[in-house]
Coordinates of C-alpha atoms and ligand atoms in Angstrom, one line a residue:
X746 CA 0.0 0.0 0.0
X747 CA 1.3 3.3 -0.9
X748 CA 1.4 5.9 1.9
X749 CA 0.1 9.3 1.8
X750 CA 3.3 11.5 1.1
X751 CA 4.0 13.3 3.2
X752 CA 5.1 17.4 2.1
X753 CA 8.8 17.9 2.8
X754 CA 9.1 19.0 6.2
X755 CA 13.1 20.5 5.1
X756 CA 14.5 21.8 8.1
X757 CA 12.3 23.0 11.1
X758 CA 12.6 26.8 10.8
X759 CA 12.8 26.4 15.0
X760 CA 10.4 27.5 17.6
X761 CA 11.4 31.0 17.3
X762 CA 11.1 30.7 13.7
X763 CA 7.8 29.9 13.6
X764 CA 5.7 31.1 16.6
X765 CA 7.6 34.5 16.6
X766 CA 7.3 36.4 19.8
X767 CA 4.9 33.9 21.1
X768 CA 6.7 31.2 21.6
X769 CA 7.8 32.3 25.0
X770 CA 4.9 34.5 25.4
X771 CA 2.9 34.9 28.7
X772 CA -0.5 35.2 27.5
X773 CA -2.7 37.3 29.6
X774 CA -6.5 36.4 29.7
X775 CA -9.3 39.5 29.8
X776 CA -11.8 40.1 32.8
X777 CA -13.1 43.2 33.2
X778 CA -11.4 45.0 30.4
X779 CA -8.1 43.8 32.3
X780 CA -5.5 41.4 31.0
X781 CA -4.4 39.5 34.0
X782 CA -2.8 36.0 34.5
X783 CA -4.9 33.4 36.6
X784 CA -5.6 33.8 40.4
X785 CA -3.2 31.0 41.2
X786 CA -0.4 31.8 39.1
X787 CA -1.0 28.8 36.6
X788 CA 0.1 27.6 33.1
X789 CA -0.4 25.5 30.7
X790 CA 1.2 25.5 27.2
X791 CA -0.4 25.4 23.5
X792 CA 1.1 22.7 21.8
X793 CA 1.7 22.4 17.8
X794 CA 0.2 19.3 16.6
X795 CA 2.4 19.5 13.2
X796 CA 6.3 19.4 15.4
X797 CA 4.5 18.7 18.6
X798 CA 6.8 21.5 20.2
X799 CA 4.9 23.2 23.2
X800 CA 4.6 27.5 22.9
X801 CA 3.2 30.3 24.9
X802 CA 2.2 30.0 28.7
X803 CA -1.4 30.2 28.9
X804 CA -3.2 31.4 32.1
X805 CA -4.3 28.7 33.8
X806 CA -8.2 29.6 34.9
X807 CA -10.0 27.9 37.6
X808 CA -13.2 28.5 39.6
X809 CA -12.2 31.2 41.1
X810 CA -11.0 33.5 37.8
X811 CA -14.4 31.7 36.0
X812 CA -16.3 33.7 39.3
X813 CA -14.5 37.2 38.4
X814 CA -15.1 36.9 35.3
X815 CA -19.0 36.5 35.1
X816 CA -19.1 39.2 38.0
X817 CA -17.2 41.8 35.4
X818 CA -19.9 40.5 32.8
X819 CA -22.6 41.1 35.3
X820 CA -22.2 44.3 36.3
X821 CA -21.1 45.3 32.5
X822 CA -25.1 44.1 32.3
X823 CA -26.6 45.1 34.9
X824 CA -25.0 48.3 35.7
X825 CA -22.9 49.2 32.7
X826 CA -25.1 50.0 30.0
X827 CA -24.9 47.5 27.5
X828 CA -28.5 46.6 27.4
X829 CA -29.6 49.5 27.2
X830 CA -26.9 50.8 24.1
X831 CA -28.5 52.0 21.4
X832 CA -28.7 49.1 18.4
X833 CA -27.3 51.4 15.6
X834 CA -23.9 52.0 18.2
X835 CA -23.9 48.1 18.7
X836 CA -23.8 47.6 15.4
X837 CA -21.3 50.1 14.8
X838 CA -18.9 48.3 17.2
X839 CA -19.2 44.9 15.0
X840 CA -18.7 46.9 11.9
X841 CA -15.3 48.0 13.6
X842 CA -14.4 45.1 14.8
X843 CA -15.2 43.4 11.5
X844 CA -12.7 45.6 9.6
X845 CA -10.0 44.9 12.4
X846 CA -10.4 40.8 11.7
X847 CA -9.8 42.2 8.1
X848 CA -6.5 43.9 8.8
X849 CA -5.4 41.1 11.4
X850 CA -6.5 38.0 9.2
X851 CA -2.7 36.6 8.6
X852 CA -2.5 36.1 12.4
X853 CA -5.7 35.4 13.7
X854 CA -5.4 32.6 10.8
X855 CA -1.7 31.9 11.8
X856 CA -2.5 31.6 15.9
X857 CA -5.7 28.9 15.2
X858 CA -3.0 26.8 12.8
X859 CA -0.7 26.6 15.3
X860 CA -3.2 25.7 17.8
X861 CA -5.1 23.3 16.0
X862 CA -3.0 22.4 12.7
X863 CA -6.4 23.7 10.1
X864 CA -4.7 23.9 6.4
X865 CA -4.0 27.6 5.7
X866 CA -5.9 27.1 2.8
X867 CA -9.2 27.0 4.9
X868 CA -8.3 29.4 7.4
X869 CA -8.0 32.4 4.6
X870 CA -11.6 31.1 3.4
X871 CA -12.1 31.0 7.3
X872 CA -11.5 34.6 8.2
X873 CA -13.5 36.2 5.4
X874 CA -16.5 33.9 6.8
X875 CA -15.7 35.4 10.1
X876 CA -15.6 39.1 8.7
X877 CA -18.9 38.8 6.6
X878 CA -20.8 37.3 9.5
X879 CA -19.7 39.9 11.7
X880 CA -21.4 42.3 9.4
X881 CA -24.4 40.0 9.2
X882 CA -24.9 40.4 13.1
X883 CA -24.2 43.9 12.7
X884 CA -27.3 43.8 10.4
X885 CA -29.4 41.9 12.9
X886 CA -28.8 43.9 15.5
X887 CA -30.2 47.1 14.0
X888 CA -33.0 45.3 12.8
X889 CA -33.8 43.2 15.4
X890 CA -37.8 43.9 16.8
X891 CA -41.1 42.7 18.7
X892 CA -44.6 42.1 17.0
X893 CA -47.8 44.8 18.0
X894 CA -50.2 42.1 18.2
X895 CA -54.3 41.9 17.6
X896 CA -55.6 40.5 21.0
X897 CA -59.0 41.3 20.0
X898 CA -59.5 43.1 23.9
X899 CA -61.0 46.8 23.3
X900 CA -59.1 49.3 24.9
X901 CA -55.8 47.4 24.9
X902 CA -52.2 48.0 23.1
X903 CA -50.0 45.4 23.5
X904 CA -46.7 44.5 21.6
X905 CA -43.8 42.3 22.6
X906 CA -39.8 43.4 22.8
X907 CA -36.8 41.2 22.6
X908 CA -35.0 42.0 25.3
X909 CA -30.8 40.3 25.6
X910 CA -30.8 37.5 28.6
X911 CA -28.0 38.6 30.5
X912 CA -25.0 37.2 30.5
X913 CA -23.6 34.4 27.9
X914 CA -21.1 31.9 28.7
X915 CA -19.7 30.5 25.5
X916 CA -17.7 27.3 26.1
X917 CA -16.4 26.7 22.3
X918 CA -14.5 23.3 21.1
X919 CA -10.9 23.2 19.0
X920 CA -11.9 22.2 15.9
X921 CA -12.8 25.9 14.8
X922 CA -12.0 27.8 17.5
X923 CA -13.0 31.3 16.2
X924 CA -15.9 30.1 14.0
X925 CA -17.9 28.4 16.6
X926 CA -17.4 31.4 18.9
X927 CA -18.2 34.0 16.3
X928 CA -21.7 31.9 15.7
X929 CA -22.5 32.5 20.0
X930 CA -20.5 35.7 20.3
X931 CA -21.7 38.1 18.0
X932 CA -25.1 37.3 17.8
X933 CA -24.7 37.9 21.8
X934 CA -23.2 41.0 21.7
X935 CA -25.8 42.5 19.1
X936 CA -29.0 41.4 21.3
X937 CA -26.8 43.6 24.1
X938 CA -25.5 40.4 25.9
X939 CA -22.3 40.8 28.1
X940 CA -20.6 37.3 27.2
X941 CA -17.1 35.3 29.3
X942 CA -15.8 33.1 26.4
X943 CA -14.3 29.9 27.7
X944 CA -12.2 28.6 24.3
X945 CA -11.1 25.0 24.5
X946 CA -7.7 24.4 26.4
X947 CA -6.1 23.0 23.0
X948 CA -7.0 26.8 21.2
X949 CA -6.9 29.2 23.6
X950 CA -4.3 32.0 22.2
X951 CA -6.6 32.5 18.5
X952 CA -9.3 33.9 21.1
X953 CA -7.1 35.9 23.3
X954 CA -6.1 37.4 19.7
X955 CA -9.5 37.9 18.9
X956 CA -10.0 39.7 22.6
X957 CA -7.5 42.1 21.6
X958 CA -8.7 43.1 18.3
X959 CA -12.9 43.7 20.5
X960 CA -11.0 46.0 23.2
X961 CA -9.4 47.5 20.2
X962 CA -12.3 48.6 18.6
X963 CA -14.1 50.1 21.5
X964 CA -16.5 47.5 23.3
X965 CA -16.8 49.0 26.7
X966 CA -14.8 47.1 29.4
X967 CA -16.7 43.7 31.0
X968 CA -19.3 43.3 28.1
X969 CA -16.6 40.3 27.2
X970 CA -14.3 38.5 29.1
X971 CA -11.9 35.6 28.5
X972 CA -10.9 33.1 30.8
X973 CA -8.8 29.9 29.7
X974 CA -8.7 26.8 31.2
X975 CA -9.6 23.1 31.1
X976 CA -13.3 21.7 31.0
X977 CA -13.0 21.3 34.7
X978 CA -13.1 22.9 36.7
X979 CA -13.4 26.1 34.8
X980 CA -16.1 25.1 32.0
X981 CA -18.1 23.3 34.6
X982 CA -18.0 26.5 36.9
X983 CA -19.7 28.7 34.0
X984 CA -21.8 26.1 33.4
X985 CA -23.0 25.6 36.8
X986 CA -22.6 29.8 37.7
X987 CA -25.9 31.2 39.6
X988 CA -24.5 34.6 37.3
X989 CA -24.9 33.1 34.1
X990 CA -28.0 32.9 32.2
X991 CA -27.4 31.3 28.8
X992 CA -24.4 28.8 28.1
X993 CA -24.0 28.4 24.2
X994 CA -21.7 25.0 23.6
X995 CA -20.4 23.7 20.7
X996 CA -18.5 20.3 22.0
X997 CA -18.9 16.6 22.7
X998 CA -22.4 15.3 23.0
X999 CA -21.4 14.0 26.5
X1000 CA -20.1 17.4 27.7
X1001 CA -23.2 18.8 26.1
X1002 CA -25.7 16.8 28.3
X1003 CA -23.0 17.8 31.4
X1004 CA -23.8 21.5 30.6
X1005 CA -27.5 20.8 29.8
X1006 CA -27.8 19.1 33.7
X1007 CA -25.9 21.8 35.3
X1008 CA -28.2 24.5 33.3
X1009 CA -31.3 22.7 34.3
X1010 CA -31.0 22.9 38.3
X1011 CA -31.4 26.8 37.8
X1012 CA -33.2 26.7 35.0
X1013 CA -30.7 28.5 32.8
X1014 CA -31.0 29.0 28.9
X1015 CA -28.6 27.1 26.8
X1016 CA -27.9 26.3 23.2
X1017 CA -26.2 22.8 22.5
X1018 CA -24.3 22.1 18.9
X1019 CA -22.8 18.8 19.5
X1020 CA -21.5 15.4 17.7
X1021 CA -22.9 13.7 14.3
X1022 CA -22.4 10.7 12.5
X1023 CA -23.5 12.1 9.4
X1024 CA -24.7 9.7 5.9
X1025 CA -23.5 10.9 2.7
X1026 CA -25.5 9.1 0.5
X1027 CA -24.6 8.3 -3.2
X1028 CA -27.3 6.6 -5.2
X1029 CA -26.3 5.3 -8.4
X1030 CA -27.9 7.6 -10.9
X1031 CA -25.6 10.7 -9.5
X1032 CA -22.6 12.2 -11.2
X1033 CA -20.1 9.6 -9.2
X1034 CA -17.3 12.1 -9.8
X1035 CA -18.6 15.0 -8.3
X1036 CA -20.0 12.8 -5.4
X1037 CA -16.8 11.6 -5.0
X1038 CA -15.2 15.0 -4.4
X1039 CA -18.2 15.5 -2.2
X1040 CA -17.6 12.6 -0.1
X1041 CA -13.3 13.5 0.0
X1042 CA -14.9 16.8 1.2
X1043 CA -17.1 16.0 3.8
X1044 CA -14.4 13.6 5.2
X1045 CA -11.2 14.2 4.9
X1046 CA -11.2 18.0 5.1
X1047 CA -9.8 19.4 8.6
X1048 CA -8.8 15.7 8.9
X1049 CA -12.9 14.7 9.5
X1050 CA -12.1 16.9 12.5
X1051 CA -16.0 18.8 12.1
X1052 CA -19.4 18.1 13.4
X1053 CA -20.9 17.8 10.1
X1054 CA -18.1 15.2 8.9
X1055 CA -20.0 12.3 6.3
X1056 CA -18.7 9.9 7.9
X1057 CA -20.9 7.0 6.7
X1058 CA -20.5 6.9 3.0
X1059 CA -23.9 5.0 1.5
X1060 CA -23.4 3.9 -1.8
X1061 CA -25.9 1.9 -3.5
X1062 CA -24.8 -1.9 -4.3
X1063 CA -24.6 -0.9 -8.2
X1064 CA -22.0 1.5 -8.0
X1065 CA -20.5 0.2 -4.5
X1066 CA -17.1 -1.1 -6.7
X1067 CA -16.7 1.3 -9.1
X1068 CA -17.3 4.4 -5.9
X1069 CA -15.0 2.2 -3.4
X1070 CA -11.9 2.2 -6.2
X1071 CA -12.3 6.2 -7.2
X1072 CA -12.4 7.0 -3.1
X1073 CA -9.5 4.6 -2.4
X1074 CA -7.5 6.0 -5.6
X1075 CA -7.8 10.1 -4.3
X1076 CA -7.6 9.1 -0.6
X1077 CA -4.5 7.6 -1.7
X1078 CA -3.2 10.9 -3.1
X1079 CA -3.9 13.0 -0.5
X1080 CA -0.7 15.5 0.4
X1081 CA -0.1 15.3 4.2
X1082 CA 2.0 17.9 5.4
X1083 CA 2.8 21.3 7.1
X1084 CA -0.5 23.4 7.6
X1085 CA 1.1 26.5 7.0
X1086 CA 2.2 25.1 3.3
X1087 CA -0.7 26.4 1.0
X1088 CA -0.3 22.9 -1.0
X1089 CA -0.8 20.6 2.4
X1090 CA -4.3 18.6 1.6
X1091 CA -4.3 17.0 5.4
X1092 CA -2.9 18.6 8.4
X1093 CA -2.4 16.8 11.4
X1094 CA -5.0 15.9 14.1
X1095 CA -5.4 18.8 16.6
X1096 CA -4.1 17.7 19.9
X1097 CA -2.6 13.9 20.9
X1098 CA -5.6 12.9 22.8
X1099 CA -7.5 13.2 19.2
X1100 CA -4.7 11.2 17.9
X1101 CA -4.9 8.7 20.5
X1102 CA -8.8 8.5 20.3
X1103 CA -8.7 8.1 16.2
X1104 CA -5.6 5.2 16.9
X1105 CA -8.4 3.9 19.2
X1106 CA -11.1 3.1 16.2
X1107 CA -8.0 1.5 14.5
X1108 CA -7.4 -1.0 16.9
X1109 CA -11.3 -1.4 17.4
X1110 CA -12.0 -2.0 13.9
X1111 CA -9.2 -4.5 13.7
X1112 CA -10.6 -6.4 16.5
X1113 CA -14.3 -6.2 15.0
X1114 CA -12.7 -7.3 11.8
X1115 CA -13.8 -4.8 9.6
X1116 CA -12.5 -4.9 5.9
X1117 CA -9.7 -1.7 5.5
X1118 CA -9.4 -0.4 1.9
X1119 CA -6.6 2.0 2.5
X1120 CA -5.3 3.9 5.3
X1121 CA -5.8 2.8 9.1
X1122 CA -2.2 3.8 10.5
X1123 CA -0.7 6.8 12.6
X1124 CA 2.0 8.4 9.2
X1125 CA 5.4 7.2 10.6
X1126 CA 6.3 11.1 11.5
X1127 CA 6.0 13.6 14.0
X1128 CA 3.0 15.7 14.1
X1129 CA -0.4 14.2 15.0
X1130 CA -0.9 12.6 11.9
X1131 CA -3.0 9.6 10.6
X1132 CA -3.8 8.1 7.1
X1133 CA -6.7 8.8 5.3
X1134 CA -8.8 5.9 6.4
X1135 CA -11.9 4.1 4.8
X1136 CA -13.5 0.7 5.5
X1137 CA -15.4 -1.0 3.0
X1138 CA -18.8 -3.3 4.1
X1139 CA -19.2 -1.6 6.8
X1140 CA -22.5 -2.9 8.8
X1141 CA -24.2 0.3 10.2
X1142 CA -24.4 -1.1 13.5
X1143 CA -20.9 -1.7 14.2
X1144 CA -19.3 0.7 16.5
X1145 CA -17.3 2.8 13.6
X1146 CA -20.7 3.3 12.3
X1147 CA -22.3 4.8 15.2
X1148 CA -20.0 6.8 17.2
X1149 CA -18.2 10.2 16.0
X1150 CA -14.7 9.3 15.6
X1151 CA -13.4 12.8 14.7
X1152 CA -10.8 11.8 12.3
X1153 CA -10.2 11.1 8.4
X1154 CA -12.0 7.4 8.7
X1155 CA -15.0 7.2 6.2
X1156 CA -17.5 4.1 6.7
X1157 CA -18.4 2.6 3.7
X1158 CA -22.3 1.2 3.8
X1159 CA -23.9 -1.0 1.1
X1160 CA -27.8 -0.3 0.3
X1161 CA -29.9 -1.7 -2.2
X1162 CA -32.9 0.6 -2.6
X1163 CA -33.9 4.6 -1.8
X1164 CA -36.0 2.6 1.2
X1165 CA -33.3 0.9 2.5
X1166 CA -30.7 4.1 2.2
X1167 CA -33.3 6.5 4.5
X1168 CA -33.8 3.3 6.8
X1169 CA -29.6 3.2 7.5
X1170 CA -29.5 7.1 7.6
X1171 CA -31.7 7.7 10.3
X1172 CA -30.3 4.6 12.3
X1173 CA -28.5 6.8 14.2
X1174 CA -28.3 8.8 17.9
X1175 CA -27.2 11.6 15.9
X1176 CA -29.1 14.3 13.3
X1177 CA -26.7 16.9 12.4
X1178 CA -26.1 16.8 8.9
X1179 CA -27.3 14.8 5.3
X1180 CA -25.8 14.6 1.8
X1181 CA -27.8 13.5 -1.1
X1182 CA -25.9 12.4 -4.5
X1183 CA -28.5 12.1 -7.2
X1184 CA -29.6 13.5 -10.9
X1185 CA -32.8 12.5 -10.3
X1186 CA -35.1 15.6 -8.5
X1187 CA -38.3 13.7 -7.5
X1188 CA -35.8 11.4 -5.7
X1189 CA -33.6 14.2 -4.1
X1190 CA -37.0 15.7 -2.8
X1191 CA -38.0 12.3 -1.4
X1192 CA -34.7 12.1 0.5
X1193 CA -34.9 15.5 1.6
X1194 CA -38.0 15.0 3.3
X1195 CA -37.0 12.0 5.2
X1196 CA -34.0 12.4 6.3
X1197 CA -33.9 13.3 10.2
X1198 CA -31.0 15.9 10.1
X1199 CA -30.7 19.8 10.8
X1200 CA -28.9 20.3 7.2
X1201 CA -29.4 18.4 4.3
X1202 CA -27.5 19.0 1.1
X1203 CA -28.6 17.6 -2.2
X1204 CA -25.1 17.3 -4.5
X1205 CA -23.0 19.1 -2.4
X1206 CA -21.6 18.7 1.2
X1207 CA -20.1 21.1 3.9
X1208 CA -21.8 24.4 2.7
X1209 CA -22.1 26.8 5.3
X1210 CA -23.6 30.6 5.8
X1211 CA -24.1 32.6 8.5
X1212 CA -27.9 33.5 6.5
X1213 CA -29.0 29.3 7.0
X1214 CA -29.9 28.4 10.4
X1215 CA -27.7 25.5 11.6
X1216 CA -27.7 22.9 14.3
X1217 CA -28.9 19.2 14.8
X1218 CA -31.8 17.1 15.3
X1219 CA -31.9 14.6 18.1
X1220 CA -28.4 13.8 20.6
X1221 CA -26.7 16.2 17.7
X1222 CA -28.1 19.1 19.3
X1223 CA -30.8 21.5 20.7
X1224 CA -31.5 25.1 19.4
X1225 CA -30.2 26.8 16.4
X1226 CA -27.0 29.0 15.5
X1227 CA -27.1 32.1 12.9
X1228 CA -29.7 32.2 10.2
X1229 CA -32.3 35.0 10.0
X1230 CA -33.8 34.1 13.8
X1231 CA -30.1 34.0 15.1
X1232 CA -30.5 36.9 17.8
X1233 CA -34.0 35.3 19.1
X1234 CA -31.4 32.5 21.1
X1235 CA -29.8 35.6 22.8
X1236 CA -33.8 37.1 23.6
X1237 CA -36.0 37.4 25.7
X1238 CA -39.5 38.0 24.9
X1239 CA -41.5 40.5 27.2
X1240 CA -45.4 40.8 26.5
X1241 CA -46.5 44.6 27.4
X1242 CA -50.2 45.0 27.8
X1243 CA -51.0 49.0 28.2
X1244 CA -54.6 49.5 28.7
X1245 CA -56.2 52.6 27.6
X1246 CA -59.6 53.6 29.2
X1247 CA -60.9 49.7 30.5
X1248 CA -61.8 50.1 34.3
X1249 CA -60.7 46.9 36.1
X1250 CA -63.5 44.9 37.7
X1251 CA -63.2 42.4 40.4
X1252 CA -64.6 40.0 40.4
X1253 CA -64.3 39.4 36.6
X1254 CA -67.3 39.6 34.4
Ligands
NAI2753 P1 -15.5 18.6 24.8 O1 -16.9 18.6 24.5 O2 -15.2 17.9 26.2 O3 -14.8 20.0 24.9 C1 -15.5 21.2 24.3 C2 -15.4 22.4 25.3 O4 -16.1 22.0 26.5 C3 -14.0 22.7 25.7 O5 -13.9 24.1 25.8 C4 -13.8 22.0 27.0 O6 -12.9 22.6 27.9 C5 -15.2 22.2 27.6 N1 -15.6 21.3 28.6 C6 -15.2 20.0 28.8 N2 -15.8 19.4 29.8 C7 -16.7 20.3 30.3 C8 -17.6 20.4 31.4 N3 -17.8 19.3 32.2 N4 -18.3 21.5 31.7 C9 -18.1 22.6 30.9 N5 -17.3 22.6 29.9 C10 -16.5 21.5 29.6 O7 -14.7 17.9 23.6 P2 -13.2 17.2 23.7 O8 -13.0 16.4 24.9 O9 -12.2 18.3 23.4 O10 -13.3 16.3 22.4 C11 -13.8 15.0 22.5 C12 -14.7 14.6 21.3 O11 -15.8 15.5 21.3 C13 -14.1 14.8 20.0 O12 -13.3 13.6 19.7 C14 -15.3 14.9 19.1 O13 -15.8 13.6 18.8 C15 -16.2 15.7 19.9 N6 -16.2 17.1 19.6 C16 -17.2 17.6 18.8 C17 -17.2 18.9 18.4 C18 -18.2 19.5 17.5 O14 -18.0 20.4 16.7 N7 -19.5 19.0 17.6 C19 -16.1 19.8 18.7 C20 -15.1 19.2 19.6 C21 -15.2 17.9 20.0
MG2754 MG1 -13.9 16.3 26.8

């Protein structure tokens, strides 16, 4: 079997080299428009998954730094303002802040590689999708508004306002460190949230880049706050904070329903986007070529490190051979190497406890005796790397079919008939995400409407805009991010009833 090659790696330009002034950096976090280490003193490193060499001393958060940092947000709430800012200057602050991602988009780019090892060819895409749905929130928040509604009671006005919840703990995940924040922050911040950011522990420093660039354009001290640390305790203490009133996650499923408990015993607001196990589903009349890319696409790039990964490839029986050989063929191909090399196809997995867990459905799939087509081993390296992986025959009940692996390993599934193929793609805990491969538009509407998933696409897979609404159906999820209703997950809505001349009787009647 030929292995992926791997990009020269020449001569490792050195730490200093390559992480610049950062490499020895002590990052500061931000609580109340302060940059400040951790309480305790505390560090931990960011490590590079592509040399594996450690960088920058992070501060260290724990309970007690998670407490002064939703007190800053609270009194930026309830005594700072915020709320009640006017929507136009709201906007006006995303606008700004918008055109400082603009001016800073080599770095933010540049800190999340080195963090998380994303290609540099999808983190310039990356930042332009973070610019333009700044603007989009900008939008929303000038526009967003209540109803004047027809009670049919004489003598009554009554309308409804959205009013912002209060403050927003957004606990974000690795994968796409300033994307999934950007979906929970900025839609916060134009409802007139106050928000304390808790970025995974593997990406913390693309965030703290990202705090700098909102206190540079002029968001008023405590409206957001930063504090970096692990899952627990700090996560679990915003989670489980009498201060905070919404927690938006993007994560596990298991941490999600963690967060979901802790939210539930005060009756907290919270938005969950969480795993998938998502079909891509070629039947045989579609353009095999083009489903092909799609399926390379929905697997293999960010190393299947995304929520909406098509993990489970259907392919109907006739075409099963002829789509198996084309996938095997590119996966084959794929160019491994440096992220920061605009020719690298696959970077490395983010962190080693991804590595380990991917090397994990190796060894489990060896032992279920699953049938490997290519791939299926850690690239004889350093850097995080694995091969691009895909199984053939897979049975969809078999573990590698059912639980998100989070890595470039693609499940091949046989199915006979349009019956059988929506019958194995809804056998699943999870509902994130579809793809539909077919020339045939009575069938592609069939599938649509049957398929138990918050996105379906029909010949494509992995399209994503801040105007569609987007989150998952059962264990993939509860609530929506951006779209047109975006803001109403970061709203209240207040009924006001303003009688004009009705005198009050008691008892009624
Ligand atoms: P995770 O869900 O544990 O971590 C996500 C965020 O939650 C991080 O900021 C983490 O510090 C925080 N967190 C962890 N435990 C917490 C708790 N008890 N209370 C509050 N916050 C907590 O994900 P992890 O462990 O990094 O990755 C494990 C697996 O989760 C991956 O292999 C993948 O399958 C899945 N995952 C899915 C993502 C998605 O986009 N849906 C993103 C990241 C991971
Ligand atoms: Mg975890």
């Amino acid at each position: 079997m030929s292995r992926p090659t791997l990009a020269a790696r020449g001569t490792s330009p050195g730490a200093a080299g390559r992480y610049g002034d950062n490499a020895d950096r002590d990052f500061r976090m931000l609580i109340g428009g302060d940059w400040v280490a951790s309480q305790s003193g505390g560090t931990f490193p960011c490590v590079d998954p592509f040399t594996e060499e450690s960088w920058g001393r992070i501060p260290l958060a724990d309970a007690v730094d998670a407490d002064r940092a939703v007190h800053a947000a609270r009194r930026a709430f309830d005594s700072g303002g915020w709320p009640q800012t006017a929507p136009a200057r709201r906007a006006a602050l995303l606008r700004k802040l918008a055109q400082l991602m603009e001016q800073n988009a080599d770095e933010l780019a540049r800190r999340q590689i080195l963090e998380n090892g994303k290609l540099i060819s999808e983190m310039r895409l990356g930042v332009d999708v973070l610019v333009s749905s700044c603007h989009f929130f900008a939008g929303l928040a000038e526009t967003l508004s209540g109803m004047t509604l027809p009670v049919s009671i004489p003598n009554v006005f009554s309308y409804t306002v959205r009013e912002p919840i209060g403050v927003v703990a957004a606990i974000t995940p690795w994968n796409s460190p300033l994307l999934l924040l950007a979906w929970k922050l900025f839609p916060a911040l134009a409802a007139g949230n106050t928000v304390v950011i808790k970025p995974s522990e593997v990406t913390p420093t693309s965030t703290l880049l990202l705090g700098e660039l909102i206190v540079k354009a002029g968001f008023p001290a405590g409206v957001v706050n930063i504090v970096t640390g692990f899952g627990i305790p700090t996560g679990a203490a915003l989670a489980s904070h009498p201060g905070v009133d919404k927690i938006a996650f993007t994560g596990s499923t298991a941490t999600g329903r963690a967060i979901a408990h802790a939210a539930a015993e005060r009756n907290a607001r919270f938005t969950l986007e969480l795993g998938g196990k998502s079909p891509n589903i070629i039947f045989a009349d579609a353009d095999i070529g083009n489903a092909v890319n799609g399926v390379m696409a929905g697997i293999f790039a960010a190393t299947g490190q995304t929520c909406m990964a098509g993990s489970r490839v259907l392919v109907e029986s006739r075409v099963y051979q002829q789509t198996a050989e084309l996938l095997v063929d590119r996966g084959r191909r794929i160019r491994a190497g440096d992220p920061l090399d605009p020719a690298t196809q696959l970077g490395p997995l983010a962190s080693r406890a991804q590595l380990d867990k991917v090397l994990g459905y190796f060894d489990i799939a060896r032992n279920e005796g699953l049938e490997l087509l290519s791939g299926g081993r850690r690239i004889d390296c350093k850097g995080f790397f694995v091969e691009p992986t895909i199984y053939g025959n897979v049975d969809n009940h078999c573990r590698l079919a059912r639980e998100e692996i989070f890595g470039p390993v693609a499940a091949l599934i046989r199915f006979e008939d349009e019956e059988q193929a929506v019958a194995l793609a809804n056998d699943t805990p999870y509902g994130l995400a579809a793809g539909v491969w077919t020339e045939n538009a009575q069938r592609a509407q069939r599938m649509v409407q049957r398929l138990r998933a918050g996105t379906v696409w029909v010949n494509n897979y992995r399209l994503v805009s801040y105007a569609m609404p987007f989150g998952g159906f059962k264990q993939s999820g509860l609530g929506r991010e951006i779209g047109p209703d975006a803001l109403h997950e970061y709203t209240e809505v207040k009924s006001i009833w303003i009688d004009t001349g009705n005198p009050v009787r008691f008892p009624a009647g």
